[in-house]
PDB file of C-alpha atoms in Angstrom:
ATOM      1  CA  ASP A   4     -11.679  13.470 -12.192  1.00 57.00           C
ATOM      2  CA  ALA A   5     -12.675  10.920  -9.834  1.00 68.00           C
ATOM      3  CA  GLY A   6     -10.132   9.300  -7.936  1.00 92.00           C
ATOM      4  CA  ILE A   7      -7.393  10.151  -5.580  1.00 95.00           C
ATOM      5  CA  THR A   8      -4.809  12.652  -6.058  1.00 95.00           C
ATOM      6  CA  GLN A   9      -1.660  14.067  -4.736  1.00 97.00           C
ATOM      7  CA  SER A  10       0.232  16.951  -4.774  1.00 96.00           C
ATOM      8  CA  PRO A  11       2.781  18.214  -5.310  1.00 97.00           C
ATOM      9  CA  ARG A  12       4.143  15.141  -7.352  1.00 96.00           C
ATOM     10  CA  TYR A  13       7.762  16.387  -6.534  1.00 97.00           C
ATOM     11  CA  LYS A  14       9.308  18.145  -4.239  1.00 97.00           C
ATOM     12  CA  ILE A  15      12.510  19.462  -3.172  1.00 98.00           C
ATOM     13  CA  THR A  16      12.845  21.219   0.144  1.00 97.00           C
ATOM     14  CA  GLU A  17      15.590  22.093   2.918  1.00 97.00           C
ATOM     15  CA  THR A  18      16.112  21.054   6.404  1.00 97.00           C
ATOM     16  CA  GLY A  19      13.922  22.656   8.982  1.00 97.00           C
ATOM     17  CA  ARG A  20      11.193  23.992   6.524  1.00 97.00           C
ATOM     18  CA  GLN A  21       7.690  23.133   6.758  1.00 97.00           C
ATOM     19  CA  VAL A  22       6.219  20.993   4.159  1.00 97.00           C
ATOM     20  CA  THR A  23       2.537  19.907   3.427  1.00 98.00           C
ATOM     21  CA  LEU A  24       1.581  17.474   1.173  1.00 98.00           C
ATOM     22  CA  MET A  25      -1.766  17.153  -0.138  1.00 98.00           C
ATOM     23  CA  CYS A  26      -4.183  14.462  -0.707  1.00 98.00           C
ATOM     24  CA  HIS A  27      -7.862  14.531  -2.117  1.00 97.00           C
ATOM     25  CA  GLN A  28     -10.337  11.704  -3.108  1.00 96.00           C
ATOM     26  CA  THR A  29     -13.418  12.179  -4.591  1.00 94.00           C
ATOM     27  CA  TRP A  30     -15.250   8.871  -3.565  1.00 88.00           C
ATOM     28  CA  SER A  31     -15.995  10.032  -0.034  1.00 87.00           C
ATOM     29  CA  HIS A  32     -14.459   7.386   1.451  1.00 89.00           C
ATOM     30  CA  SER A  33     -14.549   7.062   5.024  1.00 89.00           C
ATOM     31  CA  TYR A  34     -10.670   6.048   5.792  1.00 90.00           C
ATOM     32  CA  MET A  35      -7.598   7.644   4.331  1.00 93.00           C
ATOM     33  CA  PHE A  36      -4.327   6.683   5.194  1.00 94.00           C
ATOM     34  CA  TRP A  37      -0.650   8.150   4.833  1.00 97.00           C
ATOM     35  CA  TYR A  38       2.209   5.922   3.853  1.00 96.00           C
ATOM     36  CA  ARG A  39       5.916   6.372   3.236  1.00 96.00           C
ATOM     37  CA  GLN A  40       8.113   4.145   1.008  1.00 95.00           C
ATOM     38  CA  ASP A  41      11.581   3.435   1.563  1.00 93.00           C
ATOM     39  CA  LEU A  42      14.356   0.760  -0.185  1.00 85.00           C
ATOM     40  CA  GLY A  43      14.188  -1.980   1.980  1.00 80.00           C
ATOM     41  CA  HIS A  44      11.289  -1.139   4.177  1.00 83.00           C
ATOM     42  CA  GLY A  45       8.297  -1.277   1.844  1.00 86.00           C
ATOM     43  CA  LEU A  46       5.350   0.779   2.799  1.00 91.00           C
ATOM     44  CA  ARG A  47       4.970   2.061   6.361  1.00 92.00           C
ATOM     45  CA  LEU A  48       1.983   3.573   7.788  1.00 92.00           C
ATOM     46  CA  ILE A  49       2.270   7.223   9.189  1.00 95.00           C
ATOM     47  CA  TYR A  50      -1.422   8.250  10.135  1.00 95.00           C
ATOM     48  CA  TYR A  51      -4.596   7.401   9.302  1.00 92.00           C
ATOM     49  CA  SER A  52      -8.088   8.706   9.658  1.00 92.00           C
ATOM     50  CA  ALA A  53     -11.141   6.587  10.059  1.00 88.00           C
ATOM     51  CA  ALA A  54     -13.680   9.864   9.380  1.00 89.00           C
ATOM     52  CA  ALA A  55     -13.555  13.710   9.405  1.00 91.00           C
ATOM     53  CA  ASP A  56     -11.730  15.075  12.418  1.00 92.00           C
ATOM     54  CA  ILE A  57     -10.878  11.457  13.593  1.00 91.00           C
ATOM     55  CA  THR A  58      -6.887  10.715  13.253  1.00 93.00           C
ATOM     56  CA  ASP A  59      -4.502   8.208  14.640  1.00 91.00           C
ATOM     57  CA  LYS A  60      -1.377   7.488  14.316  1.00 91.00           C
ATOM     58  CA  GLY A  61       0.458   4.809  12.402  1.00 89.00           C
ATOM     59  CA  GLU A  62       3.932   2.998  12.972  1.00 88.00           C
ATOM     60  CA  VAL A  63       6.204   5.891  12.065  1.00 94.00           C
ATOM     61  CA  PRO A  64       4.230   9.171  12.800  1.00 96.00           C
ATOM     62  CA  ASP A  65       7.290  11.168  14.502  1.00 96.00           C
ATOM     63  CA  GLY A  66       7.943  14.459  12.994  1.00 96.00           C
ATOM     64  CA  TYR A  67       4.445  14.678  11.025  1.00 98.00           C
ATOM     65  CA  VAL A  68       1.290  16.115  11.544  1.00 97.00           C
ATOM     66  CA  VAL A  69      -2.230  15.525   9.568  1.00 97.00           C
ATOM     67  CA  SER A  70      -5.548  16.852   9.883  1.00 95.00           C
ATOM     68  CA  ARG A  71      -8.868  16.260   8.419  1.00 96.00           C
ATOM     69  CA  SER A  72     -11.493  18.681   8.560  1.00 95.00           C
ATOM     70  CA  LYS A  73     -13.163  17.437   5.221  1.00 94.00           C
ATOM     71  CA  THR A  74     -13.778  13.860   4.387  1.00 94.00           C
ATOM     72  CA  GLU A  75     -12.135  14.506   0.861  1.00 95.00           C
ATOM     73  CA  ASN A  76      -8.752  15.823   2.210  1.00 97.00           C
ATOM     74  CA  PHE A  77      -6.139  14.689   4.504  1.00 98.00           C
ATOM     75  CA  PRO A  78      -2.966  16.678   4.205  1.00 98.00           C
ATOM     76  CA  LEU A  79       0.381  15.525   5.798  1.00 98.00           C
ATOM     77  CA  THR A  80       2.545  18.093   7.107  1.00 98.00           C
ATOM     78  CA  LEU A  81       6.114  17.930   7.858  1.00 97.00           C
ATOM     79  CA  GLU A  82       6.816  20.719  10.574  1.00 95.00           C
ATOM     80  CA  SER A  83      10.402  20.634  10.405  1.00 97.00           C
ATOM     81  CA  ALA A  84      11.696  18.822   7.732  1.00 97.00           C
ATOM     82  CA  THR A  85      14.677  16.369   8.177  1.00 97.00           C
ATOM     83  CA  ARG A  86      16.778  14.397   5.831  1.00 97.00           C
ATOM     84  CA  SER A  87      15.291  11.199   6.948  1.00 96.00           C
ATOM     85  CA  GLN A  88      12.243  12.235   5.618  1.00 97.00           C
ATOM     86  CA  THR A  89      13.156  11.929   1.980  1.00 97.00           C
ATOM     87  CA  SER A  90      11.120   9.401   0.782  1.00 97.00           C
ATOM     88  CA  VAL A  91       8.042   8.593  -1.504  1.00 96.00           C
ATOM     89  CA  TYR A  92       4.775   9.224   0.090  1.00 98.00           C
ATOM     90  CA  PHE A  93       1.696   7.786  -0.782  1.00 97.00           C
ATOM     91  CA  CYS A  94      -2.066   8.699   0.208  1.00 97.00           C
ATOM     92  CA  ALA A  95      -4.946   5.920   0.048  1.00 95.00           C
ATOM     93  CA  SER A  96      -8.328   6.084   0.971  1.00 93.00           C
ATOM     94  CA  SER A  97     -10.948   3.038   1.672  1.00 89.00           C
ATOM     95  CA  GLU A  98     -14.597   3.034   2.199  1.00 82.00           C
ATOM     96  CA  SER A  99     -16.364   1.776   5.019  1.00 69.00           C
ATOM     97  CA  LEU A 100     -18.646  -1.623   4.664  1.00 56.00           C
ATOM     98  CA  GLY A 101     -20.009  -3.484   7.906  1.00 51.00           C
ATOM     99  CA  GLY A 102     -16.590  -2.145   9.838  1.00 48.00           C
ATOM    100  CA  GLY A 103     -14.383  -1.826   6.727  1.00 52.00           C
ATOM    101  CA  ALA A 104     -12.029  -4.405   7.348  1.00 54.00           C
ATOM    102  CA  GLY A 105     -12.652  -6.257   4.030  1.00 65.00           C
ATOM    103  CA  SER A 106     -12.334  -3.036   1.581  1.00 80.00           C
ATOM    104  CA  GLU A 107      -9.479  -2.440  -0.125  1.00 87.00           C
ATOM    105  CA  GLN A 108      -7.378   0.697  -0.477  1.00 90.00           C
ATOM    106  CA  PHE A 109      -7.205   2.708  -3.507  1.00 92.00           C
ATOM    107  CA  PHE A 110      -3.852   4.600  -3.703  1.00 94.00           C
ATOM    108  CA  GLY A 111      -2.768   7.971  -5.230  1.00 95.00           C
ATOM    109  CA  PRO A 112       0.232   8.386  -7.468  1.00 94.00           C
ATOM    110  CA  GLY A 113       2.581   9.442  -4.622  1.00 95.00           C
ATOM    111  CA  THR A 114       4.690  12.688  -3.948  1.00 97.00           C
ATOM    112  CA  ARG A 115       8.567  12.128  -4.203  1.00 96.00           C
ATOM    113  CA  LEU A 116       9.859  14.505  -1.664  1.00 98.00           C
ATOM    114  CA  THR A 117      13.716  15.392  -1.020  1.00 97.00           C
ATOM    115  CA  VAL A 118      15.202  16.995   1.916  1.00 97.00           C
ATOM    116  CA  LEU A 119      18.689  18.583   1.621  1.00 96.00           C
TER     117      LEU A 119
ATOM    118  CA  ALA B   9       0.127  -7.081  15.804  1.00 75.00           C
ATOM    119  CA  GLN B  10      -0.287  -8.652  12.322  1.00 82.00           C
ATOM    120  CA  SER B  11       2.681  -8.900   9.732  1.00 89.00           C
ATOM    121  CA  VAL B  12       3.639 -10.413   6.362  1.00 92.00           C
ATOM    122  CA  ALA B  13       6.716 -11.684   5.074  1.00 94.00           C
ATOM    123  CA  GLN B  14       7.716 -11.797   1.450  1.00 94.00           C
ATOM    124  CA  PRO B  15      10.797 -13.836   1.549  1.00 90.00           C
ATOM    125  CA  GLU B  16      12.531 -13.523  -1.986  1.00 88.00           C
ATOM    126  CA  ASP B  17      14.100  -9.783  -2.879  1.00 87.00           C
ATOM    127  CA  GLN B  18      13.412 -10.938  -6.319  1.00 93.00           C
ATOM    128  CA  VAL B  19      12.080 -13.427  -8.478  1.00 94.00           C
ATOM    129  CA  ASN B  20      12.829 -13.877 -11.890  1.00 96.00           C
ATOM    130  CA  VAL B  21      10.839 -16.058 -14.595  1.00 97.00           C
ATOM    131  CA  ALA B  22      10.755 -16.198 -18.600  1.00 97.00           C
ATOM    132  CA  GLU B  23       8.109 -15.274 -20.429  1.00 97.00           C
ATOM    133  CA  GLY B  24       5.464 -17.930 -20.857  1.00 97.00           C
ATOM    134  CA  ASN B  25       6.486 -19.444 -17.404  1.00 97.00           C
ATOM    135  CA  PRO B  26       4.248 -19.580 -14.595  1.00 97.00           C
ATOM    136  CA  LEU B  27       4.882 -16.917 -11.936  1.00 97.00           C
ATOM    137  CA  THR B  28       4.844 -17.682  -8.125  1.00 97.00           C
ATOM    138  CA  VAL B  29       5.183 -14.694  -5.480  1.00 97.00           C
ATOM    139  CA  LYS B  30       5.357 -16.009  -1.998  1.00 97.00           C
ATOM    140  CA  CYS B  31       3.689 -14.652   1.067  1.00 97.00           C
ATOM    141  CA  THR B  32       3.332 -15.796   4.233  1.00 97.00           C
ATOM    142  CA  TYR B  33       1.255 -13.840   7.275  1.00 95.00           C
ATOM    143  CA  SER B  34       1.043 -13.615  10.850  1.00 92.00           C
ATOM    144  CA  VAL B  35      -2.477 -12.310  12.570  1.00 87.00           C
ATOM    145  CA  SER B  36      -4.359 -13.152  15.483  1.00 83.00           C
ATOM    146  CA  GLY B  37      -7.955 -14.088  14.268  1.00 81.00           C
ATOM    147  CA  ASN B  38      -9.452 -14.388  11.008  1.00 81.00           C
ATOM    148  CA  PRO B  39      -6.801 -12.584   8.097  1.00 86.00           C
ATOM    149  CA  TYR B  40      -7.881 -10.149   5.397  1.00 89.00           C
ATOM    150  CA  LEU B  41      -5.239 -10.639   3.051  1.00 93.00           C
ATOM    151  CA  PHE B  42      -4.582  -8.315  -0.419  1.00 94.00           C
ATOM    152  CA  TRP B  43      -2.294  -8.366  -3.081  1.00 97.00           C
ATOM    153  CA  TYR B  44      -1.026  -4.980  -5.076  1.00 97.00           C
ATOM    154  CA  VAL B  45       0.955  -4.044  -7.954  1.00 97.00           C
ATOM    155  CA  GLN B  46       3.308  -1.192  -8.505  1.00 95.00           C
ATOM    156  CA  TYR B  47       5.063  -0.235 -11.773  1.00 93.00           C
ATOM    157  CA  PRO B  48       7.574   2.377 -11.625  1.00 89.00           C
ATOM    158  CA  ASN B  49       6.680   5.816 -10.653  1.00 85.00           C
ATOM    159  CA  ARG B  50       3.190   4.927 -10.102  1.00 89.00           C
ATOM    160  CA  GLY B  51       0.916   4.216  -7.052  1.00 90.00           C
ATOM    161  CA  LEU B  52      -0.147   0.881  -5.533  1.00 94.00           C
ATOM    162  CA  GLN B  53      -2.968  -1.035  -7.649  1.00 95.00           C
ATOM    163  CA  PHE B  54      -5.041  -3.118  -5.894  1.00 94.00           C
ATOM    164  CA  LEU B  55      -4.869  -6.680  -7.528  1.00 96.00           C
ATOM    165  CA  LEU B  56      -7.125  -9.326  -5.408  1.00 95.00           C
ATOM    166  CA  LYS B  57      -8.185 -10.161  -2.029  1.00 93.00           C
ATOM    167  CA  TYR B  58      -9.028 -12.829   0.318  1.00 93.00           C
ATOM    168  CA  ILE B  59     -11.687 -12.099   2.729  1.00 87.00           C
ATOM    169  CA  THR B  60     -13.944 -15.604   3.327  1.00 84.00           C
ATOM    170  CA  GLY B  61     -14.844 -18.363   1.193  1.00 86.00           C
ATOM    171  CA  ASP B  62     -13.014 -20.086  -1.740  1.00 90.00           C
ATOM    172  CA  ASN B  63      -9.480 -20.636  -1.026  1.00 93.00           C
ATOM    173  CA  LEU B  64      -8.463 -19.765  -4.732  1.00 96.00           C
ATOM    174  CA  VAL B  65      -9.327 -16.295  -5.274  1.00 95.00           C
ATOM    175  CA  LYS B  66      -9.081 -14.515  -8.764  1.00 95.00           C
ATOM    176  CA  GLY B  67      -7.947 -11.417  -9.711  1.00 94.00           C
ATOM    177  CA  SER B  68      -7.003  -8.902 -12.091  1.00 91.00           C
ATOM    178  CA  TYR B  69      -4.720  -9.063 -15.334  1.00 92.00           C
ATOM    179  CA  GLY B  70      -4.893 -13.008 -14.879  1.00 95.00           C
ATOM    180  CA  PHE B  71      -3.626 -13.123 -11.372  1.00 97.00           C
ATOM    181  CA  GLU B  72      -5.049 -15.705  -8.789  1.00 97.00           C
ATOM    182  CA  ALA B  73      -3.795 -16.665  -5.080  1.00 97.00           C
ATOM    183  CA  GLU B  74      -4.176 -19.347  -2.993  1.00 96.00           C
ATOM    184  CA  PHE B  75      -5.218 -18.729   0.837  1.00 96.00           C
ATOM    185  CA  ASN B  76      -3.387 -21.734   2.642  1.00 96.00           C
ATOM    186  CA  LYS B  77      -4.500 -21.393   6.611  1.00 93.00           C
ATOM    187  CA  SER B  78      -2.537 -24.202   7.736  1.00 94.00           C
ATOM    188  CA  GLN B  79       1.002 -22.649   6.163  1.00 95.00           C
ATOM    189  CA  THR B  80      -0.468 -19.326   6.852  1.00 95.00           C
ATOM    190  CA  SER B  81       0.373 -18.562   3.229  1.00 96.00           C
ATOM    191  CA  PHE B  82      -1.173 -16.421   0.397  1.00 97.00           C
ATOM    192  CA  HIS B  83       0.941 -16.955  -2.701  1.00 97.00           C
ATOM    193  CA  LEU B  84       0.096 -15.007  -5.808  1.00 98.00           C
ATOM    194  CA  LYS B  85       0.245 -16.727  -9.309  1.00 97.00           C
ATOM    195  CA  LYS B  86       0.036 -16.433 -12.588  1.00 97.00           C
ATOM    196  CA  PRO B  87      -0.032 -19.269 -15.112  1.00 96.00           C
ATOM    197  CA  SER B  88       1.845 -17.957 -17.819  1.00 97.00           C
ATOM    198  CA  ALA B  89       4.141 -14.418 -17.030  1.00 97.00           C
ATOM    199  CA  LEU B  90       4.285 -11.434 -19.625  1.00 97.00           C
ATOM    200  CA  VAL B  91       7.147  -8.923 -19.941  1.00 96.00           C
ATOM    201  CA  SER B  92       4.764  -6.380 -18.798  1.00 95.00           C
ATOM    202  CA  ASP B  93       3.990  -8.451 -15.559  1.00 96.00           C
ATOM    203  CA  SER B  94       7.641  -6.926 -14.649  1.00 96.00           C
ATOM    204  CA  ALA B  95       6.719  -4.558 -11.444  1.00 96.00           C
ATOM    205  CA  LEU B  96       7.385  -4.856  -7.830  1.00 96.00           C
ATOM    206  CA  TYR B  97       4.709  -6.780  -5.732  1.00 97.00           C
ATOM    207  CA  PHE B  98       2.989  -6.170  -2.248  1.00 96.00           C
ATOM    208  CA  CYS B  99       1.318  -8.459   0.099  1.00 96.00           C
ATOM    209  CA  ALA B 100      -0.812  -7.135   2.700  1.00 94.00           C
ATOM    210  CA  VAL B 101      -2.829  -8.267   5.637  1.00 91.00           C
ATOM    211  CA  ARG B 102      -5.481  -6.710   7.684  1.00 86.00           C
ATOM    212  CA  GLU B 103      -7.056  -8.259  11.028  1.00 61.00           C
ATOM    213  CA  GLY B 104     -10.393  -8.649  11.047  1.00 56.00           C
ATOM    214  CA  GLY B 105     -12.978  -7.131  13.607  1.00 53.00           C
ATOM    215  CA  GLY B 106     -12.900  -3.583  12.098  1.00 56.00           C
ATOM    216  CA  ASN B 107      -9.671  -2.572  12.263  1.00 56.00           C
ATOM    217  CA  ASN B 108      -8.897  -0.790   8.980  1.00 72.00           C
ATOM    218  CA  ARG B 109      -5.152  -0.857   8.870  1.00 82.00           C
ATOM    219  CA  LEU B 110      -2.764  -2.797   6.572  1.00 87.00           C
ATOM    220  CA  ALA B 111       0.523  -4.202   7.394  1.00 88.00           C
ATOM    221  CA  PHE B 112       2.464  -4.525   3.729  1.00 91.00           C
ATOM    222  CA  GLY B 113       5.380  -6.646   3.432  1.00 92.00           C
ATOM    223  CA  LYS B 114       8.615  -5.397   1.944  1.00 92.00           C
ATOM    224  CA  GLY B 115       7.510  -6.178  -1.624  1.00 93.00           C
ATOM    225  CA  ASN B 116       8.900  -8.544  -4.438  1.00 94.00           C
ATOM    226  CA  GLN B 117      10.511  -7.443  -7.568  1.00 95.00           C
ATOM    227  CA  VAL B 118       9.328  -9.490 -10.530  1.00 97.00           C
ATOM    228  CA  VAL B 119      11.435  -9.532 -13.784  1.00 97.00           C
ATOM    229  CA  VAL B 120      10.110 -11.470 -16.452  1.00 97.00           C
ATOM    230  CA  ILE B 121      12.847 -12.066 -19.075  1.00 96.00           C
ATOM    231  CA  PRO B 122      11.779 -12.188 -22.856  1.00 95.00           C
TER     232      PRO B 122
END
């Protein structure tokens, strides 16, 4: 199906474990983003990518790692999960039109992660 | 750095009454402004955007927003609210010039009372 998908939708893990959240989009959008949503903070950007093999830090990158070997995939890895990383994670993508600044972002359904 | 402020945590409105969700922004240069809506346990859905041109922007589900440069505001409006409009609304801003990142406000919970 066309669109942007995330997996898993729900994940419970323990402190210190490595966790990878998957994001896949079928539009061939250039830009992809990872956000976390926490009560009282709205959405905060973790990492983003302008194209395959190009990634950059956002507002709250510590404790996270990303890669983008293919345009359609943008996995987010928590190398050693902590309780403070309990959150809802959203992936988004947007196309690049003349620099891309005017194109809206399309969001996936989210992954609810609980770190015990 | 760009930022947005959504001053009200929650907006309560009776069904059929006008709905306004407030947003003010701060950017250097021309602003690119967006509104998104989030229903429970769902991702954000794009409603509308202002890039340039007419200050009144029309979007999905009967929503519109008015860009006011002098007041640095981009308030979301709907003439007649529906119970199904109850959701979380986010304002976002991106700086012009090729930076594709968005800064989101903290969100407004809208409750439409039947």
